[in-house]
mmCIF file of C-alpha atoms in Angstrom:
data_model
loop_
_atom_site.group_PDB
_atom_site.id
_atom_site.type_symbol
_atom_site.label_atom_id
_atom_site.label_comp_id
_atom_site.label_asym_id
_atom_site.label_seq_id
_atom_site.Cartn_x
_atom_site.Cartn_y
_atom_site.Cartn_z
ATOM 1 C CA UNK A 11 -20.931 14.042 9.410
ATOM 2 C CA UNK A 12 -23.134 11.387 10.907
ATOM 3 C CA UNK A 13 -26.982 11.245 10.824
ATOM 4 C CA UNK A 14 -28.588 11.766 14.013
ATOM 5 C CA UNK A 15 -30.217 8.697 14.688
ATOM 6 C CA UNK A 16 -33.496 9.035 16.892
ATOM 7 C CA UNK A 17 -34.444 5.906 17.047
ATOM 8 C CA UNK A 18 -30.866 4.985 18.576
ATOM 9 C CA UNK A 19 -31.228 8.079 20.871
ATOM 10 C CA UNK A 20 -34.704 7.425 21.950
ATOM 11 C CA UNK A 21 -33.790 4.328 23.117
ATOM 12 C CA UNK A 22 -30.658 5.482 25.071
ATOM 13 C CA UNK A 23 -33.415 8.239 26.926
ATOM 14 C CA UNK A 24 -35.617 5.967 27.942
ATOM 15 C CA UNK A 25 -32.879 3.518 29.717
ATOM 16 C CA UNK A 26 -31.961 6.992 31.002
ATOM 17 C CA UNK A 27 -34.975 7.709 32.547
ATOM 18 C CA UNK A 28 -35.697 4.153 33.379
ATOM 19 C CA UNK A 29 -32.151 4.179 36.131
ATOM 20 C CA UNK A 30 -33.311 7.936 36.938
ATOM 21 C CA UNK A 31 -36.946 6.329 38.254
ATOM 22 C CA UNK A 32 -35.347 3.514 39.488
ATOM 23 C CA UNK A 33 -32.665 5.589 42.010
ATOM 24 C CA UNK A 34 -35.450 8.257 42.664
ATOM 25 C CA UNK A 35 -38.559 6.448 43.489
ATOM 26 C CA UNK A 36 -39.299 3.530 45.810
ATOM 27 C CA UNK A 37 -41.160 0.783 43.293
ATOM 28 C CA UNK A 38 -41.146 -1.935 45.202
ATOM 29 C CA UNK A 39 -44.829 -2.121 45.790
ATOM 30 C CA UNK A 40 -45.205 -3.092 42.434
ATOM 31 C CA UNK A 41 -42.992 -6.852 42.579
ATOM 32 C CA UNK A 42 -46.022 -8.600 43.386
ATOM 33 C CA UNK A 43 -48.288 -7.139 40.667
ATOM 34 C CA UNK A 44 -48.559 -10.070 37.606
ATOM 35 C CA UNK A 45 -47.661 -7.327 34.969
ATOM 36 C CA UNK A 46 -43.884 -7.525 36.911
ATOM 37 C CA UNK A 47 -43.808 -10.958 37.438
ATOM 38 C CA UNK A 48 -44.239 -11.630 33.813
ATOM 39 C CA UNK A 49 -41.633 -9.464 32.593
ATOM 40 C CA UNK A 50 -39.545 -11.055 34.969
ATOM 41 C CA UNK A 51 -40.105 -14.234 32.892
ATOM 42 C CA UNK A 52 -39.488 -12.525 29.717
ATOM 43 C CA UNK A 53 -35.888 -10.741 30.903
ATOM 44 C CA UNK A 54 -35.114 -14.400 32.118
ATOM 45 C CA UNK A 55 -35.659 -15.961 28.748
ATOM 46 C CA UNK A 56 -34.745 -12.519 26.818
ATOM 47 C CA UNK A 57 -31.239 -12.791 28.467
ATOM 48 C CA UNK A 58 -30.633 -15.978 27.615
ATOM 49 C CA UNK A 59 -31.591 -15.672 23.895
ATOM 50 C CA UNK A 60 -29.301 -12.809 23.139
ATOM 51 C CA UNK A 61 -26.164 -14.936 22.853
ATOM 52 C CA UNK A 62 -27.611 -16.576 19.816
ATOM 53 C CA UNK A 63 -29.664 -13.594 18.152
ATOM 54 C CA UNK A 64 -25.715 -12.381 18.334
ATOM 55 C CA UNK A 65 -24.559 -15.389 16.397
ATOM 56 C CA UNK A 66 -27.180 -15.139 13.851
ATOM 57 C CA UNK A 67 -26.435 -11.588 13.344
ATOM 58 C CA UNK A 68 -23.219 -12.550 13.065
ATOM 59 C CA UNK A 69 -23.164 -15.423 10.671
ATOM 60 C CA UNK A 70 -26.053 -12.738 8.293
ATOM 61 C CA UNK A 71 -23.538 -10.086 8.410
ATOM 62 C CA UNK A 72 -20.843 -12.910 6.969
ATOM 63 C CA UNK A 73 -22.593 -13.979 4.673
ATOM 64 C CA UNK A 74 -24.398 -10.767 3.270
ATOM 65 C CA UNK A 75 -20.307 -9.329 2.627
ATOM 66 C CA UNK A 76 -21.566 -6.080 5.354
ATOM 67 C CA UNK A 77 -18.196 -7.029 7.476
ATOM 68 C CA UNK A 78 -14.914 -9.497 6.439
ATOM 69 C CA UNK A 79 -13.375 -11.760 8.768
ATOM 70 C CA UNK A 80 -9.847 -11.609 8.000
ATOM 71 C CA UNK A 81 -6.911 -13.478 10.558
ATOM 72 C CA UNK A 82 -3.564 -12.024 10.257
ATOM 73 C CA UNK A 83 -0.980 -14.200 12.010
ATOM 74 C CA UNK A 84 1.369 -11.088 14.397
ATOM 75 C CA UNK A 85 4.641 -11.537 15.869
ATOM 76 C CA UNK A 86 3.907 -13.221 18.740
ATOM 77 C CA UNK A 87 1.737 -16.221 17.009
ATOM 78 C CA UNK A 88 -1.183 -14.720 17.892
ATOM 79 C CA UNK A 89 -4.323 -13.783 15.614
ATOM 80 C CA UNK A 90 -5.647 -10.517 14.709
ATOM 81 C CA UNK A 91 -9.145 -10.410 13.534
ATOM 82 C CA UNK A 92 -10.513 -8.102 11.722
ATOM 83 C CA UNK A 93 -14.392 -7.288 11.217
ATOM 84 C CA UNK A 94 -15.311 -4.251 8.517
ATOM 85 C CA UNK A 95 -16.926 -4.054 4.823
ATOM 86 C CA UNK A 96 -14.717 -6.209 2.424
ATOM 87 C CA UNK A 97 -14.182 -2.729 0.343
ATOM 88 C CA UNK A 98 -13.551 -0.720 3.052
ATOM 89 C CA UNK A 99 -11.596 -2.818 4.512
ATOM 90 C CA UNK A 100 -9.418 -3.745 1.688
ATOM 91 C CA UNK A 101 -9.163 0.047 0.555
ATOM 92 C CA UNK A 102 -7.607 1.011 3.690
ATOM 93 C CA UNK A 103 -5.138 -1.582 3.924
ATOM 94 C CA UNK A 104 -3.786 -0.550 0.146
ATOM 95 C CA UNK A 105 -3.759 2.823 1.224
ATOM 96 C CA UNK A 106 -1.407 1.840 4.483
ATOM 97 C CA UNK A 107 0.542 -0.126 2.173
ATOM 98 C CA UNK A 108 0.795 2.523 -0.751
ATOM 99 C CA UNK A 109 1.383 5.452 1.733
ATOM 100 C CA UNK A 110 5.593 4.443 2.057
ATOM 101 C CA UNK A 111 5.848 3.518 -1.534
ATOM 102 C CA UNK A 112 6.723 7.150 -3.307
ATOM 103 C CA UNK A 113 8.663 5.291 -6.588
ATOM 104 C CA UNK A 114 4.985 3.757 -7.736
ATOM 105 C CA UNK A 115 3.952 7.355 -7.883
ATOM 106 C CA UNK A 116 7.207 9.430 -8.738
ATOM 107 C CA UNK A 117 10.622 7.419 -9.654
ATOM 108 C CA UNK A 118 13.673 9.892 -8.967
ATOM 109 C CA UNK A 119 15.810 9.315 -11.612
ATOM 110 C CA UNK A 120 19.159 10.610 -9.726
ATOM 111 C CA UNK A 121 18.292 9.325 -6.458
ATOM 112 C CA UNK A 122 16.420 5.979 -6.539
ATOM 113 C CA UNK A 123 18.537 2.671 -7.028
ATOM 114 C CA UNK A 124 16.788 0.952 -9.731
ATOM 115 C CA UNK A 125 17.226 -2.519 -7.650
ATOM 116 C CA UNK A 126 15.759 -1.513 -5.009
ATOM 117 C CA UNK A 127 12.639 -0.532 -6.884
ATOM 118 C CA UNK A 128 12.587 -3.299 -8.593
ATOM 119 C CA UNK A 129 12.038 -5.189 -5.530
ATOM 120 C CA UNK A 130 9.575 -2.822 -4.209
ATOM 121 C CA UNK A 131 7.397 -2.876 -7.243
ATOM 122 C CA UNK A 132 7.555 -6.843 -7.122
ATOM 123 C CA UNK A 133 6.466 -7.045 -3.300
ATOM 124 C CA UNK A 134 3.806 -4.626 -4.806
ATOM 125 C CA UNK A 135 3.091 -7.252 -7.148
ATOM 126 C CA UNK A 136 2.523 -9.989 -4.601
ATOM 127 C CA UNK A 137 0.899 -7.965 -1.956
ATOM 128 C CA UNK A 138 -2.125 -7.035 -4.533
ATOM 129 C CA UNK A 139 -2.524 -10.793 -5.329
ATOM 130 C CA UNK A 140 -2.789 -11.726 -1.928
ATOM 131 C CA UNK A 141 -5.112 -8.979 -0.554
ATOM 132 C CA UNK A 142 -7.565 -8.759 -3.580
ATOM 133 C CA UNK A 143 -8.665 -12.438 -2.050
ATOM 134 C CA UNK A 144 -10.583 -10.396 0.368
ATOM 135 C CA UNK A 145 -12.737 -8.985 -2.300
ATOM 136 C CA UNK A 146 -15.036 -11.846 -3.742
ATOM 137 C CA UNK A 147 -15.209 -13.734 -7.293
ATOM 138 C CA UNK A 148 -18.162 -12.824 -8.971
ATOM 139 C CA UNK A 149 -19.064 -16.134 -9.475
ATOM 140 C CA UNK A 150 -18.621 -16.281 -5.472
ATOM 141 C CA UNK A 151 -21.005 -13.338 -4.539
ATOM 142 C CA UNK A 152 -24.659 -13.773 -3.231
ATOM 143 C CA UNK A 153 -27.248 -11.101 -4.512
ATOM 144 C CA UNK A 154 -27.586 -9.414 -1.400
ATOM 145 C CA UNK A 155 -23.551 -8.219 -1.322
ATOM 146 C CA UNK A 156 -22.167 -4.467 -2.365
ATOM 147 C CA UNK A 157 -20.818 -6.462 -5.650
ATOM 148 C CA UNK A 158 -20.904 -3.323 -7.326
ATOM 149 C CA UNK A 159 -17.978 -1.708 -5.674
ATOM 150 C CA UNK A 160 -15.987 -4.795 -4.827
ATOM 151 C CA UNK A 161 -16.319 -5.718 -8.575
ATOM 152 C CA UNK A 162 -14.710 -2.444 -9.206
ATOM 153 C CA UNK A 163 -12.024 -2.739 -6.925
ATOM 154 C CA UNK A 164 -11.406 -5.982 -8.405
ATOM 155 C CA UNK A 165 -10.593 -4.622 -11.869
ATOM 156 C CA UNK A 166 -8.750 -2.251 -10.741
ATOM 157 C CA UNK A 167 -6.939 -4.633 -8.559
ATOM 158 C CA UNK A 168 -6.397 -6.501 -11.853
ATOM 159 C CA UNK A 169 -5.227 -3.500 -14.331
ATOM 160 C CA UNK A 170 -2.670 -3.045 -11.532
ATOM 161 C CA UNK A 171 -1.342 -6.752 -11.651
ATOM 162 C CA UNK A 172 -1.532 -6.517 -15.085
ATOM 163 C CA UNK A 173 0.823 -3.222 -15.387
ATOM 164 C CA UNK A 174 3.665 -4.386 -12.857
ATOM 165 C CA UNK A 175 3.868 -7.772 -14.059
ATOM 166 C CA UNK A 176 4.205 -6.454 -17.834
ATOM 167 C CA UNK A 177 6.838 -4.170 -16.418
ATOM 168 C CA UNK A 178 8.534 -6.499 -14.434
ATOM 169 C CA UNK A 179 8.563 -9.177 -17.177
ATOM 170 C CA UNK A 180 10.154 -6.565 -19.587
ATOM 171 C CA UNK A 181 12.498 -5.333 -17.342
ATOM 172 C CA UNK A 182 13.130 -6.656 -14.006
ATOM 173 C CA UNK A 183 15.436 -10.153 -15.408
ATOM 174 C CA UNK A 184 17.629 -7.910 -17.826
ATOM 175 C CA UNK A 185 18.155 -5.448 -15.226
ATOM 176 C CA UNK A 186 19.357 -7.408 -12.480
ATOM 177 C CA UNK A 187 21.993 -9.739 -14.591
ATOM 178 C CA UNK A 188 23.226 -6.939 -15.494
ATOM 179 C CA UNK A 189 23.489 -5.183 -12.187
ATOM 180 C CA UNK A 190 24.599 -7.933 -10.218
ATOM 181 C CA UNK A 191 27.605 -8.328 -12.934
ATOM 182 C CA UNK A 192 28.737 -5.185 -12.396
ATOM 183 C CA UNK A 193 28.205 -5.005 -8.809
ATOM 184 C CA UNK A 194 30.290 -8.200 -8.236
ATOM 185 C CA UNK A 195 33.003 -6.958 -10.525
ATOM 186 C CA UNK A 196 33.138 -3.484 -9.310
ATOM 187 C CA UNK A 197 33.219 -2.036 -12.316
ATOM 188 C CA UNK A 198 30.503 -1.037 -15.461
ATOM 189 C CA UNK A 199 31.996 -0.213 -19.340
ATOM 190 C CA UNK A 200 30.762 3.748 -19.783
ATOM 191 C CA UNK A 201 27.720 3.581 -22.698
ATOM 192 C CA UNK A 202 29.714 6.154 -24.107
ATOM 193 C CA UNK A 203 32.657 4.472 -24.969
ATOM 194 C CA UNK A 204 35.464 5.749 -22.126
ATOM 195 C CA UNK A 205 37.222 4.195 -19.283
ATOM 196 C CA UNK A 206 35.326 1.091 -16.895
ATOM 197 C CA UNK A 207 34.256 3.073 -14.324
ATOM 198 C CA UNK A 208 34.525 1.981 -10.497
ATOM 199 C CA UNK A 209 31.209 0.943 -9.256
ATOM 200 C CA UNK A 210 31.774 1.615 -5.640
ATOM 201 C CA UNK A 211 33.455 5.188 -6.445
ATOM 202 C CA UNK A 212 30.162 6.181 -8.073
ATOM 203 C CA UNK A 213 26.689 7.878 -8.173
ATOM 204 C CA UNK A 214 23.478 5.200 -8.571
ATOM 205 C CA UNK A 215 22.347 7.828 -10.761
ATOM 206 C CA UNK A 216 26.173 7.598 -12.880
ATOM 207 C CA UNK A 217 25.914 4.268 -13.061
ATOM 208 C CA UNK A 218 22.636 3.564 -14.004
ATOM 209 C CA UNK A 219 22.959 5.860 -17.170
ATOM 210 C CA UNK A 220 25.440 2.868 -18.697
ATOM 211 C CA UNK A 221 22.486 -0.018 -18.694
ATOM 212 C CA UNK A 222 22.378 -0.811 -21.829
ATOM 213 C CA UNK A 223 18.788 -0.403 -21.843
ATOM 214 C CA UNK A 224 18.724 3.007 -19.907
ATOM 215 C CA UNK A 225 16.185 4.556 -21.919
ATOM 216 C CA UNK A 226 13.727 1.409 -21.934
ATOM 217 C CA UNK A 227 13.582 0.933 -18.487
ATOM 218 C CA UNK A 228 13.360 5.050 -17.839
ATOM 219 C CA UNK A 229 10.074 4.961 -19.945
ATOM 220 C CA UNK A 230 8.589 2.029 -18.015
ATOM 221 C CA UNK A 231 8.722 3.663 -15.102
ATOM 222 C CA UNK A 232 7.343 6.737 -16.068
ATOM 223 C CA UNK A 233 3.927 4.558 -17.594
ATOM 224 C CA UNK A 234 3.951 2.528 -14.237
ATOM 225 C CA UNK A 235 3.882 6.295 -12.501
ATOM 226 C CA UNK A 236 1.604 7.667 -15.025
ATOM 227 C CA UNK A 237 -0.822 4.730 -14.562
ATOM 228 C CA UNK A 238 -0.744 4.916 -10.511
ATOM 229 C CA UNK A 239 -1.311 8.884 -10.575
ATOM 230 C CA UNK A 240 -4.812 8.000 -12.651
ATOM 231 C CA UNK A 241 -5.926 4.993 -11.606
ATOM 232 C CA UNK A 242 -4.805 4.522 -8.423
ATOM 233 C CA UNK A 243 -3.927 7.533 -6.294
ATOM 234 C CA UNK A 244 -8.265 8.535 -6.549
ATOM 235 C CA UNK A 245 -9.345 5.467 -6.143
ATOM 236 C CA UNK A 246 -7.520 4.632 -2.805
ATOM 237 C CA UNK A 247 -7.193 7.990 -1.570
ATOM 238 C CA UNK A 248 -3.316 7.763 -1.346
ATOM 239 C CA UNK A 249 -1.285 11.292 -0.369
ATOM 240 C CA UNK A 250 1.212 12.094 -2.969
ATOM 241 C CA UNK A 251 1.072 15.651 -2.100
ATOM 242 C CA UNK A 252 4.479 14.625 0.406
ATOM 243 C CA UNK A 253 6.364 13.427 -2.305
ATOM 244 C CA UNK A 254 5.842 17.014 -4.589
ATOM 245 C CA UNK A 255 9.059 18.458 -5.492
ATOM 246 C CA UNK A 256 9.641 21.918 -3.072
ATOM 247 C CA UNK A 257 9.097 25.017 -5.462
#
């Protein structure tokens, strides 16, 4: 809940009661007193002032890290700017991104087609090295920023790159020769020794078994999902209660 503000609401009853005088009473005996004519003067300069008092405010806010200017380019060619804390506003675009990515969290082993999350962990890959640019260096910051929590963000932006990219690297190469072959052959040699099996006339999860590195790639998974259930779920207040298994 917010904290009621009475020097915020003071102000807003006074320029109340200021229109409420103004519609009630006739005040125009007082235009010719000097006390009027000078605050005339001052509205006339005060007015023209606030334009700049806007762009210094502006420009202190910058530079202090309170909001991020970030320019996405949209469909259209247009530009979509974007003015909030650097954490904040880097928090809740991971958590958009994270909320549609269930295998980071909990790979199904019968369902999910290991290519396909392959890719999806590798956009995940390049999407964290492109957004943690929001969040300064700390070489970068001034001593007047909130370094504390974008420094934090910023290892954990790092442990993450770190994890997929040693998964990938282990993985992701082998994986793919491998499926492509069989995928442009229709057909995968059982693990177990039997007859090729046809890889249209089968179940991902069938087919999958017979990588030669089944078990490997099975346990890299489950530390990438281990890892993102710690680290990253909490920290970026991402709902993984959807993707719970039904009693």
């Amino acid at each position: 809940m917010k904290k009621f503000n009475p020097l915020f609401w003071g102000i807003v009853l006074v320029i109340i009661a200021i229109i409420v005088g103004c519609s009630l009473y006739d005040l125009s005996f007082l235009k010719t007193t000097r006390f009027f004519q000078n605050i005339k003067l001052v509205s006339t300069y005060f007015w023209g002032l606030i334009p700049l008092v806007v762009l210094v405010g502006f420009l202190i806010l910058l530079m202090t890290n309170k909001w991020a200017f970030k320019i996405e380019k949209l469909s259209l060619g247009g530009f979509n700017f974007m003015f909030d804390n650097p954490a904040k506003l880097y928090k809740r675009a991971v958590r958009l991104f994270l909320d549609t990515k269930r295998s980071l969290f909990r790979i199904d082993f019968q369902r999910d087609n290991f290519d396909e999350t392959l890719t999806s962990y590798y956009k995940t890959y390049e999407f964290f090295r492109e957004e943690m640019k929001i969040l300064d260096n700390e070489k970068k910051r001034g001593r007047w920023s909130n370094r504390g929590e974008q420094q934090e963000l910023y290892n954990i932006t790092n442990e993450i790159i770190q994890v997929l990219n040693e998964f990938l690297t282990s993985h992701q190469n082998n994986y793919r020769r491998w499926y492509k072959r069989i995928a442009d052959t229709d057909s995968v040699i059982s693990s177990s020794g039997g007859d090729e099996i046809v890889f249209h006339m089968t179940p991902i999860a069938e087919i999958q078994k017979n990588y030669y590195r089944y078990e490997e790639i099975c346990n890299g998974f489950t530390k990438v999902n281990e890892f993102f259930k710690l680290t990253v779920e909490g920290n970026f207040e991402v709902n993984t209660t959807k993707w719970e298994m039904p009693a």
